[in-house]
Coordinates of C-alpha atoms in Angstrom, one line a residue:
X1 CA 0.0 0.0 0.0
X2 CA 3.0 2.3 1.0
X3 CA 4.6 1.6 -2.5
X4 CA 1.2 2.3 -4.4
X5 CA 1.0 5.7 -2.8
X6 CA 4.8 6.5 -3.4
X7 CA 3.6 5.4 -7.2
X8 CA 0.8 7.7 -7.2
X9 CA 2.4 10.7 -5.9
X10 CA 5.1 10.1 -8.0
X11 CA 2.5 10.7 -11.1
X12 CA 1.2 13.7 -9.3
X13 CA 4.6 15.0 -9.3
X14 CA 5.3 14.5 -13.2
X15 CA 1.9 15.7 -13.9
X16 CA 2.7 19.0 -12.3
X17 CA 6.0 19.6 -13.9
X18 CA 4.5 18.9 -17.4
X19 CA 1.6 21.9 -16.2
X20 CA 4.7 24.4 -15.7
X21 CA 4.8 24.4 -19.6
X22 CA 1.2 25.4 -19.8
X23 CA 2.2 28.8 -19.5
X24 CA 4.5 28.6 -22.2
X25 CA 8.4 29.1 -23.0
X26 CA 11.1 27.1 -21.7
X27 CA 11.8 26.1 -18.2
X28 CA 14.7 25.8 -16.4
X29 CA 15.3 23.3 -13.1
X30 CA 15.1 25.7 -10.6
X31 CA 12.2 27.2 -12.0
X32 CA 10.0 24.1 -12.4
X33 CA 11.3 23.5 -8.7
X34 CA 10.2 26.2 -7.4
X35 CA 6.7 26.0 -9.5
X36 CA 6.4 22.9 -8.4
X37 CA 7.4 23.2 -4.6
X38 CA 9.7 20.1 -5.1
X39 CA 13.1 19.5 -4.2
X40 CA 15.7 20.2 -7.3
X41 CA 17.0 16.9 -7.2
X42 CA 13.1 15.2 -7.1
X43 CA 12.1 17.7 -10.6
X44 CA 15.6 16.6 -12.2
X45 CA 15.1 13.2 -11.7
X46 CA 11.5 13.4 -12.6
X47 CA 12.5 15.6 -15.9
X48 CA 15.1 12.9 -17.0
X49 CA 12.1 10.6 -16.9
X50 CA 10.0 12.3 -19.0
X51 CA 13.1 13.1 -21.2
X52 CA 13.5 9.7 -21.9
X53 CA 10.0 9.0 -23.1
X54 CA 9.9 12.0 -25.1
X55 CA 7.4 14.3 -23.3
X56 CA 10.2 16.6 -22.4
X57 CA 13.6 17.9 -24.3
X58 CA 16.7 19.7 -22.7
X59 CA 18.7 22.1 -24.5
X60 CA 22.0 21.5 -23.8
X61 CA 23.2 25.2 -24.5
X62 CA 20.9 27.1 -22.4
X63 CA 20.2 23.8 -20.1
X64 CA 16.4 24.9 -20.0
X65 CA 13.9 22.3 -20.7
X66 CA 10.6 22.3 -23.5
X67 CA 7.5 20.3 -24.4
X68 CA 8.8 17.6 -26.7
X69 CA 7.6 15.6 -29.8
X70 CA 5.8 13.2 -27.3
X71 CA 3.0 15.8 -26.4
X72 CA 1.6 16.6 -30.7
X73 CA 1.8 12.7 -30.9
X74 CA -1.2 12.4 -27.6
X75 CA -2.9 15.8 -29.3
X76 CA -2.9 14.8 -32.9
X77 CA -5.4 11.4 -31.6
X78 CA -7.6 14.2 -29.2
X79 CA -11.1 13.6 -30.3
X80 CA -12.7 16.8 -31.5
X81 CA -16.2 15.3 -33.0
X82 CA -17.6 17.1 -29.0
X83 CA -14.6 19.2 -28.2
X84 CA -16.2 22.9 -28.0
X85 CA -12.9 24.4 -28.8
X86 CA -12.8 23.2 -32.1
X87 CA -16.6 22.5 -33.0
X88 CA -17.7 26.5 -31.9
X89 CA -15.2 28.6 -33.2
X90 CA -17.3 29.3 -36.7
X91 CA -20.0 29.8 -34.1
X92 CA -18.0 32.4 -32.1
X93 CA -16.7 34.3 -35.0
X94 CA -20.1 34.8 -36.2
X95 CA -21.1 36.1 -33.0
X96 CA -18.1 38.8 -32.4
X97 CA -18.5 40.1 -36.3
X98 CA -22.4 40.2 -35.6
X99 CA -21.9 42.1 -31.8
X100 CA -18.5 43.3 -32.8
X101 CA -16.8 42.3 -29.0
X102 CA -14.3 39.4 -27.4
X103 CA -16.2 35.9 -27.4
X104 CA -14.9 33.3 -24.8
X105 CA -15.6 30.0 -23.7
X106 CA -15.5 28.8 -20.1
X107 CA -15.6 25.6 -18.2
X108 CA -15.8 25.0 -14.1
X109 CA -12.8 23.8 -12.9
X110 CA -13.1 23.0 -8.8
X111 CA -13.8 27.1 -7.3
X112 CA -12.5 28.3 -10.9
X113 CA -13.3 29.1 -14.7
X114 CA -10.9 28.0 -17.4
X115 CA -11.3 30.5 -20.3
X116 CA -10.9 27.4 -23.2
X117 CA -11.5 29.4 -26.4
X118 CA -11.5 32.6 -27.4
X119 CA -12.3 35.1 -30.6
X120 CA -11.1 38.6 -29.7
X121 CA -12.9 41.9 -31.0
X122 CA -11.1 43.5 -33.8
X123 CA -12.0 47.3 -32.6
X124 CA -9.3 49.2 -31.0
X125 CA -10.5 49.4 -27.5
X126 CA -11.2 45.9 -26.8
X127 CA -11.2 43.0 -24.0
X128 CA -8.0 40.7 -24.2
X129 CA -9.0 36.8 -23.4
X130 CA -5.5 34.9 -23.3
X131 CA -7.2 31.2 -23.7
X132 CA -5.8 28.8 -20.9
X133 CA -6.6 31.8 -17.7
X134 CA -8.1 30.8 -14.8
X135 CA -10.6 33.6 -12.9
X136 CA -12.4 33.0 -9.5
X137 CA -15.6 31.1 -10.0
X138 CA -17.0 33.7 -7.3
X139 CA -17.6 37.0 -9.7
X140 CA -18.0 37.3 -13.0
X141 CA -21.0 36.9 -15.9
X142 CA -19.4 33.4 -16.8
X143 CA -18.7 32.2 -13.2
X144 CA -22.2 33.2 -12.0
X145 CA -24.0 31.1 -15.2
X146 CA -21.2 27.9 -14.3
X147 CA -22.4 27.9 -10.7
X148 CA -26.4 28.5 -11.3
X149 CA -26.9 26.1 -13.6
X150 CA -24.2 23.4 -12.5
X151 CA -25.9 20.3 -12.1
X152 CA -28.2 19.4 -8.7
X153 CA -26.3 19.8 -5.9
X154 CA -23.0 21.3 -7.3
X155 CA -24.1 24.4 -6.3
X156 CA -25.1 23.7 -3.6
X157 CA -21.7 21.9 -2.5
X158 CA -19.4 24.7 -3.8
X159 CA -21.1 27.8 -1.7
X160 CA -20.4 25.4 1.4
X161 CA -16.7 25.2 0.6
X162 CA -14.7 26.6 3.2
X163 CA -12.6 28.7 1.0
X164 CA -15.9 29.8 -1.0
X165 CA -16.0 34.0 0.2
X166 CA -18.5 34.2 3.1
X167 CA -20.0 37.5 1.3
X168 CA -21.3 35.2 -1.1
X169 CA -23.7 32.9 0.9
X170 CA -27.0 32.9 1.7
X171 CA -30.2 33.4 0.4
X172 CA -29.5 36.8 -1.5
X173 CA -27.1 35.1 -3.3
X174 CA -29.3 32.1 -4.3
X175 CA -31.9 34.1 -5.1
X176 CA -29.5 36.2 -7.4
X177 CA -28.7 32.6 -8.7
X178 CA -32.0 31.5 -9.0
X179 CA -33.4 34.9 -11.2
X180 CA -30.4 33.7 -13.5
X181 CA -31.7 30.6 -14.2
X182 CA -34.9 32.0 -15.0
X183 CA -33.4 34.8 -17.4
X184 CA -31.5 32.5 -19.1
X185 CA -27.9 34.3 -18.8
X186 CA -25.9 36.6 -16.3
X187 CA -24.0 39.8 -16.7
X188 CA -21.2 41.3 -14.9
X189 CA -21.0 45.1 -14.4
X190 CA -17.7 46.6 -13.0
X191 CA -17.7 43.1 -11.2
X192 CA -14.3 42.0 -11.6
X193 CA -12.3 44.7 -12.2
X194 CA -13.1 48.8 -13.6
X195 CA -13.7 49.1 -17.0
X196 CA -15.2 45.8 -17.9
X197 CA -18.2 44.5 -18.5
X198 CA -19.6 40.6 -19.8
X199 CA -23.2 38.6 -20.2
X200 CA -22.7 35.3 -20.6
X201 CA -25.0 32.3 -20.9
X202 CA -25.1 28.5 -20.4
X203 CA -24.3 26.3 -23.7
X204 CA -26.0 22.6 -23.1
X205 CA -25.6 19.4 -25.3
X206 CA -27.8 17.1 -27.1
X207 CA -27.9 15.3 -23.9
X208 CA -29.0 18.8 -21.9
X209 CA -25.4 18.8 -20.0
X210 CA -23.9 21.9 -19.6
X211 CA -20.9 22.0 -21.4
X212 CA -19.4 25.7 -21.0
X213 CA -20.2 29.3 -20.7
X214 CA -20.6 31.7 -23.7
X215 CA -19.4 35.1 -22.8
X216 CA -19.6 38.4 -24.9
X217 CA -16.9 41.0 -22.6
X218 CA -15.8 44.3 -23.7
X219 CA -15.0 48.0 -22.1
X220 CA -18.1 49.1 -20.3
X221 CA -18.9 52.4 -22.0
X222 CA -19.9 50.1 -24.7
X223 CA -21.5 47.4 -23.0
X224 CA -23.7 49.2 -20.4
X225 CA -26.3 47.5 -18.5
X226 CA -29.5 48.6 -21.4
X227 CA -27.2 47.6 -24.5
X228 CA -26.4 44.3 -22.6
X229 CA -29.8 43.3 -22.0
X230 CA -30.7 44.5 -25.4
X231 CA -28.4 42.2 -26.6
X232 CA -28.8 39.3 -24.5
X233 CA -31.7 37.6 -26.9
X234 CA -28.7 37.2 -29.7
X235 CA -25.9 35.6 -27.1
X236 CA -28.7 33.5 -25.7
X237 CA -29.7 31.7 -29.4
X238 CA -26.2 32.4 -29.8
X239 CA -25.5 29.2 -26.8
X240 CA -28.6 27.1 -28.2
X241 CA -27.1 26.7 -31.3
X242 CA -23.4 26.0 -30.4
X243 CA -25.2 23.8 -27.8
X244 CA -27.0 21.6 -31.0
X245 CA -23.7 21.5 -32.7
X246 CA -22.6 19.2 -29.4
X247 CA -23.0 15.7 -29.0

């Protein structure tokens, strides 16, 4: 039993080096160490590993470490018949050239949102959506339509989380939840940070799973609250039919 769980952490451990790279460049040991919280000589003999099968290659000038060959072979057999990324970006283009703002996908990770795709407004003044970051599920258009319509009793379980913010608990914010569900899509105000605004609605398969968040963001002199609710009718059939595209 002791050896299984040596095993299994040992996975962990690679798996969390390999995620260092998700942010891009090359990686030197003492930075994946540190990333990591691991010991130098546990990432270096944990990055010779994955060196050997290919997942990871050194440089032997700069001594830094990259993604190898390894990782296209695993993507290039990813199934993208129901993969969102892939199956709504026409879908998403047609929305920013009809509403002329950033488009982004989400999914519910834990207490997060993973932005997965993303098709960013060509005006000047514009919201930036760098696919791959993660926001607090607790404010936000997106987060609120992930948590409201998360399936029975995943709601219910993240707002009793201990590290779920205390100001956000309770029947107001149920209610708030609630009136979401019943609108059929959120919006976000000023909520996360000045300047910003986003409505967002829930995207359901076939099967009537929710599979992400659509989410229209831009500056907020252009998306005030009246243009956002005027609008909300279009990112709402918007989701319905990126939802039928879905298995």
């Amino acid at each position: 039993m002791e050896e299984e769980k040596r095993t299994v952490r040992a996975v962990e451990r690679a798996l969390d080096i390999l995620l260092v790279f998700a942010a891009g460049g090359e990686w030197g040991l003492s930075e994946i160490a540190v990333r990591c919280g691991l010991h130098k000589s546990t990432v270096h003999r944990l990055l010779a590993t994955l060196e050997e099968k290919g997942f990871v290659v050194r440089d032997e000038v700069t001594e830094k470490y990259k993604l190898g060959l390894r990782i296209l072979e695993l993507s290039a057999h990813f199934a993208t018949s129901d993969d969102p990324t892939v199956v709504l970006i026409g879908e998403m283009v047609k929305l920013r050239d009809q509403l002329g703002e950033t488009i982004s996908l989400y999914v519910r990770d834990r207490l997060e949102r993973v932005r997965i795709q993303a098709v960013q407004s060509e005006q000047a003044i514009r919201r930036v959506a760098p696919v791959g970051v993660r926001l607090p599920l607790s404010v936000g258009a997106s987060s609120k339509v992930l948590l409201a319509f998360a399936e029975p009793g995943v709601r219910e379980a993240l707002l009793a989380d201990p590290s779920w913010p205390a100001g956000l608990q309770g029947p107001s914010y149920t209610q708030q939840l609630d009136e979401i569900v019943s609108a059929g899509y959120a919006t976000s105000f000023e909520e996360r940070e000045p300047g910003a605004a986003a409505i967002s609605a829930p995207i359901f398969n076939r099967a009537g799973k929710l599979v992400a968040a659509l989410a229209v963001s831009g500056p907020s002199n252009r998306l005030t609250p009246d243009v956002m609710q005027e609008r909300s009718p279009a990112i709402v059939g918007a989701a319905k039919r990126m939802g039928a595209l879905l298995g």
